[in-house]
Amino acid sequence: MNKVKTISCIGAGYVGGPTMAVMAYKNPHIKINVVDINEEKIRLWNSDNLDDLPVYEPGLAEIVSKVRNKNLFFSTQIEKAIDEAEMIFISVNTPTKTYGIGKGMAADLKYVELCARQIAEVAKADKIVVEKSTLPVRTASSIKRIFAEQKKDFNFSVLSNPEFLAEGTAIKDLLEADRVLIGGENGEAIQALVDIYSAWLPEERIITTNIWSSELSKLTANAFLAQRISSINAMSALCEKTGADIDQVARAIGTDSRIGPKFLKASVGFGGSCFQKDILNLVYLCRHFGLEEVADYWEQVIKMNDYQKHRFAEKMVNAMFNTVNGKKIVFYGWAFKKDTNDTRESAAIYVADKLMDEQAHIHAYDPKVNYERMLEDLSGLRTRVEEKNTELLKFETDPYEAAKDAHAIAILTEWDEFITYDWQKIYDSMKKPAFVFDGRNILDHGKLRDIGFEVSAIGKS
Ligand code: NAD
Ligand code: UDX
């Protein structure tokens, strides 16, 4: 097979955008079209002002500025992109279903199927179709069926190439990937994709498997990662009852080389677009195959995460004399983790919602998240009317102004800038007693207590 000269990627989101930018940067001889149905998103990807890119990721704007309109193009011309490319990545969203069979559990594959049908209709020559979206195991067989029904006299090869990047470190994760996983049956198609990645990664980091192992490995990796967080968060609750300190426990166990130090940071609970969705999907699959015990086992990871978010909000109410009615509570951070503008499933949304049920007045500040996004996140929960959300959630652009006359500050995201704030100045402007609830264990609690704060953190009594 000749080397691939043109790639298209359907879906210009948090995965499609950064992944294709890095691929284009490392393969200057390949033309890459990133297409999306969302016109506004494409307009922002093409914006002259790199601060306007729809995805915030450290290092992304620099790479985009080097390759955009050279060998990386963003557009809404999906059919043209399908027609032009020898290889097409499907990188559309696969959210949890909100209706019908599997509601609240299964992955909604309608966008993936729409892409497959569009590719099948438009294609006029051989195509390698790459599943980049995270998909339930055996989705490739459905995609293949759609192609097979077309009965065209050329070939569609389907590969699974799940993405392992984490938001906030996406560029580094792509440039220095621990591994790239390619599942498939067609050796030539696999080699074509290996060639693209080996432009910057050593071949031993490119793992090839059968297609079902590849699909399932992605769900498994996310389940294992999320399980670590739920495990450490479960221990954080016990620490709070016993006088043990969760950060000390994490350090002590993390030095065991079999456990390892990463992903042991206790927190207000994991968020993000992947962990919950992918585990629910895994649980659904297990139940589908009659594996009730396996399903229950993984479902507990989600239950523990819900518990952690609710526990944090309840602890805040309890500490503040069992009422937050009418009190000003400042949120530092709304994104689901630092260094991203993504808020999907962020713990902040659920903690805010619970406190708003108690009639608290939330004032939120995040370096990368706007008010519109926060309100959309809350309205997505459908827990109260929009006017009430606007009344109880205010937006702040200056963290010091936000703190004025506040009863409490809660850290919901671990943005580095929160650590370096002038906490004395913040304390002086707050109502007393001044509470700090550190949902990320990033602040110097001893120093805050010396200033006069009432401090409550995760996994510390
Ligand atoms: P996203 O919502 O940021 O982007 C998906 C994009 O696809 C959207 O812009 C949407 O408009 C577009 N789209 C949907 N249907 C389309 C269609 N028919 N034609 C053209 N465009 C269409 O989602 P994401 O975070 O980039 O995730 C994409 C996939 O990658 C998901 O399956 C996700 O599970 C997986 N994934 C995500 C991450 C992550 O960190 N976000 C990491 C690894 C894997
Ligand atoms: C995750 C996986 O890490 C990545 O491999 C996959 O491709 C997509 O899903 P992402 O959700 O972007 O990536 O970020 P991640 O760093 O995994 O963090 C997820 C959530 O867990 C965040 O809310 C984060 O704050 C939280 N977390 C992470 C903890 O609470 N403690 C930790 O030790 C690590």
PDB file of C-alpha atoms and ligand atoms in Angstrom, residues 15 57 134 162-169 173 179 218 221-222 225-226 228-229 232-233 261-275 278 305 335-338 340 342 344-347 412-414 439-440, ligand 2:
ATOM      1  CA  VAL A  15      -9.538  14.753  21.011  1.00  0.00           C
ATOM      2  CA  GLU A  57      -4.476  22.958  26.342  1.00  0.00           C
ATOM      3  CA  THR A 134     -14.078   5.465  22.720  1.00  0.00           C
ATOM      4  CA  PRO A 162      -8.349   4.595  21.018  1.00  0.00           C
ATOM      5  CA  GLU A 163      -6.920   7.796  22.422  1.00  0.00           C
ATOM      6  CA  PHE A 164      -5.276   7.838  25.848  1.00  0.00           C
ATOM      7  CA  LEU A 165      -4.496  11.543  26.214  1.00  0.00           C
ATOM      8  CA  ALA A 166      -5.652  13.298  29.371  1.00  0.00           C
ATOM      9  CA  GLU A 167      -6.931  16.842  29.124  1.00  0.00           C
ATOM     10  CA  GLY A 168      -4.627  19.489  30.512  1.00  0.00           C
ATOM     11  CA  THR A 169      -1.612  17.440  29.406  1.00  0.00           C
ATOM     12  CA  ASP A 173       0.625  12.942  26.261  1.00  0.00           C
ATOM     13  CA  ARG A 179       1.859   3.739  23.999  1.00  0.00           C
ATOM     14  CA  LYS A 218      -9.642   1.627  26.297  1.00  0.00           C
ATOM     15  CA  ALA A 221      -7.679   1.593  31.139  1.00  0.00           C
ATOM     16  CA  ASN A 222     -10.227   4.207  32.156  1.00  0.00           C
ATOM     17  CA  LEU A 225      -7.587   4.734  36.488  1.00  0.00           C
ATOM     18  CA  ALA A 226     -10.931   5.804  37.914  1.00  0.00           C
ATOM     19  CA  ARG A 228      -7.612   4.183  41.821  1.00  0.00           C
ATOM     20  CA  ILE A 229      -9.192   7.546  42.502  1.00  0.00           C
ATOM     21  CA  ILE A 232      -8.006   6.642  47.537  1.00  0.00           C
ATOM     22  CA  ASN A 233     -11.159   8.713  48.020  1.00  0.00           C
ATOM     23  CA  PRO A 261       2.754   6.974  43.033  1.00  0.00           C
ATOM     24  CA  LYS A 262       0.557   8.300  40.229  1.00  0.00           C
ATOM     25  CA  PHE A 263      -3.201   8.801  40.318  1.00  0.00           C
ATOM     26  CA  LEU A 264      -3.422   8.621  44.091  1.00  0.00           C
ATOM     27  CA  LYS A 265      -4.445  12.191  44.766  1.00  0.00           C
ATOM     28  CA  ALA A 266      -7.549  12.270  46.923  1.00  0.00           C
ATOM     29  CA  SER A 267     -10.030  14.852  45.707  1.00  0.00           C
ATOM     30  CA  VAL A 268     -13.582  16.101  45.741  1.00  0.00           C
ATOM     31  CA  GLY A 269     -14.216  13.406  43.122  1.00  0.00           C
ATOM     32  CA  PHE A 270     -13.207  12.763  39.559  1.00  0.00           C
ATOM     33  CA  GLY A 271     -14.915  14.532  36.685  1.00  0.00           C
ATOM     34  CA  GLY A 272     -14.308  14.771  32.977  1.00  0.00           C
ATOM     35  CA  SER A 273     -16.098  13.461  29.950  1.00  0.00           C
ATOM     36  CA  CYS A 274     -14.582   9.986  30.080  1.00  0.00           C
ATOM     37  CA  PHE A 275     -14.380   8.123  33.370  1.00  0.00           C
ATOM     38  CA  ASP A 278     -16.867   4.766  30.014  1.00  0.00           C
ATOM     39  CA  ASN A 305     -17.308   9.040  43.320  1.00  0.00           C
ATOM     40  CA  ALA A 335     -13.126  23.013  35.316  1.00  0.00           C
ATOM     41  CA  PHE A 336     -12.913  19.274  36.027  1.00  0.00           C
ATOM     42  CA  LYS A 337      -9.129  19.571  36.422  1.00  0.00           C
ATOM     43  CA  LYS A 338      -6.456  22.216  35.953  1.00  0.00           C
ATOM     44  CA  THR A 340      -8.338  22.736  30.672  1.00  0.00           C
ATOM     45  CA  ASP A 342     -13.517  21.544  29.902  1.00  0.00           C
ATOM     46  CA  ARG A 344     -17.935  18.079  31.650  1.00  0.00           C
ATOM     47  CA  GLU A 345     -18.940  16.119  34.780  1.00  0.00           C
ATOM     48  CA  SER A 346     -16.843  18.462  36.912  1.00  0.00           C
ATOM     49  CA  ALA A 347     -17.306  17.889  40.635  1.00  0.00           C
ATOM     50  CA  LEU A 412     -12.836  22.755  43.321  1.00  0.00           C
ATOM     51  CA  THR A 413     -10.032  22.675  40.732  1.00  0.00           C
ATOM     52  CA  GLU A 414      -6.295  22.406  41.403  1.00  0.00           C
ATOM     53  CA  GLY A 439     -11.296  19.893  47.700  1.00  0.00           C
ATOM     54  CA  ARG A 440      -7.928  19.294  46.070  1.00  0.00           C
TER      55      ARG A 440
HETATM   56  C1  UDX B   2      -8.810  10.404  31.428  1.00  0.00           C
HETATM   57  C2  UDX B   2      -7.647   9.419  31.283  1.00  0.00           C
HETATM   58  O1  UDX B   2      -6.616   9.782  32.198  1.00  0.00           O
HETATM   59  C3  UDX B   2      -7.109   9.436  29.866  1.00  0.00           C
HETATM   60  O2  UDX B   2      -6.099   8.463  29.702  1.00  0.00           O
HETATM   61  C4  UDX B   2      -8.258   9.135  28.922  1.00  0.00           C
HETATM   62  O3  UDX B   2      -7.803   9.170  27.585  1.00  0.00           O
HETATM   63  C5  UDX B   2      -9.391  10.112  29.114  1.00  0.00           C
HETATM   64  O4  UDX B   2      -9.819  10.094  30.484  1.00  0.00           O
HETATM   65  P1  UDX B   2      -9.016  13.026  31.696  1.00  0.00           P
HETATM   66  O5  UDX B   2     -10.385  12.708  32.167  1.00  0.00           O
HETATM   67  O6  UDX B   2      -8.848  14.025  30.625  1.00  0.00           O
HETATM   68  O7  UDX B   2      -8.298  11.699  31.188  1.00  0.00           O
HETATM   69  O8  UDX B   2      -8.121  13.523  32.939  1.00  0.00           O
HETATM   70  P2  UDX B   2      -7.490  12.756  34.194  1.00  0.00           P
HETATM   71  O9  UDX B   2      -6.160  13.326  34.448  1.00  0.00           O
HETATM   72  O10 UDX B   2      -7.579  11.302  34.062  1.00  0.00           O
HETATM   73  O11 UDX B   2      -8.433  13.226  35.385  1.00  0.00           O
HETATM   74  C6  UDX B   2      -9.780  12.804  35.486  1.00  0.00           C
HETATM   75  C7  UDX B   2     -10.358  13.284  36.802  1.00  0.00           C
HETATM   76  O12 UDX B   2      -9.775  12.608  37.897  1.00  0.00           O
HETATM   77  C8  UDX B   2     -10.139  14.773  37.064  1.00  0.00           C
HETATM   78  O13 UDX B   2     -11.291  15.319  37.645  1.00  0.00           O
HETATM   79  C9  UDX B   2      -8.993  14.789  38.040  1.00  0.00           C
HETATM   80  O14 UDX B   2      -8.962  15.928  38.847  1.00  0.00           O
HETATM   81  C10 UDX B   2      -9.292  13.531  38.855  1.00  0.00           C
HETATM   82  N1  UDX B   2      -8.114  12.951  39.511  1.00  0.00           N
HETATM   83  C11 UDX B   2      -7.075  12.494  38.759  1.00  0.00           C
HETATM   84  C12 UDX B   2      -8.081  12.845  40.887  1.00  0.00           C
HETATM   85  O15 UDX B   2      -9.021  13.238  41.575  1.00  0.00           O
HETATM   86  N2  UDX B   2      -6.984  12.277  41.475  1.00  0.00           N
HETATM   87  C13 UDX B   2      -5.937  11.799  40.762  1.00  0.00           C
HETATM   88  O16 UDX B   2      -4.983  11.285  41.373  1.00  0.00           O
HETATM   89  C14 UDX B   2      -5.976  11.920  39.354  1.00  0.00           C
END
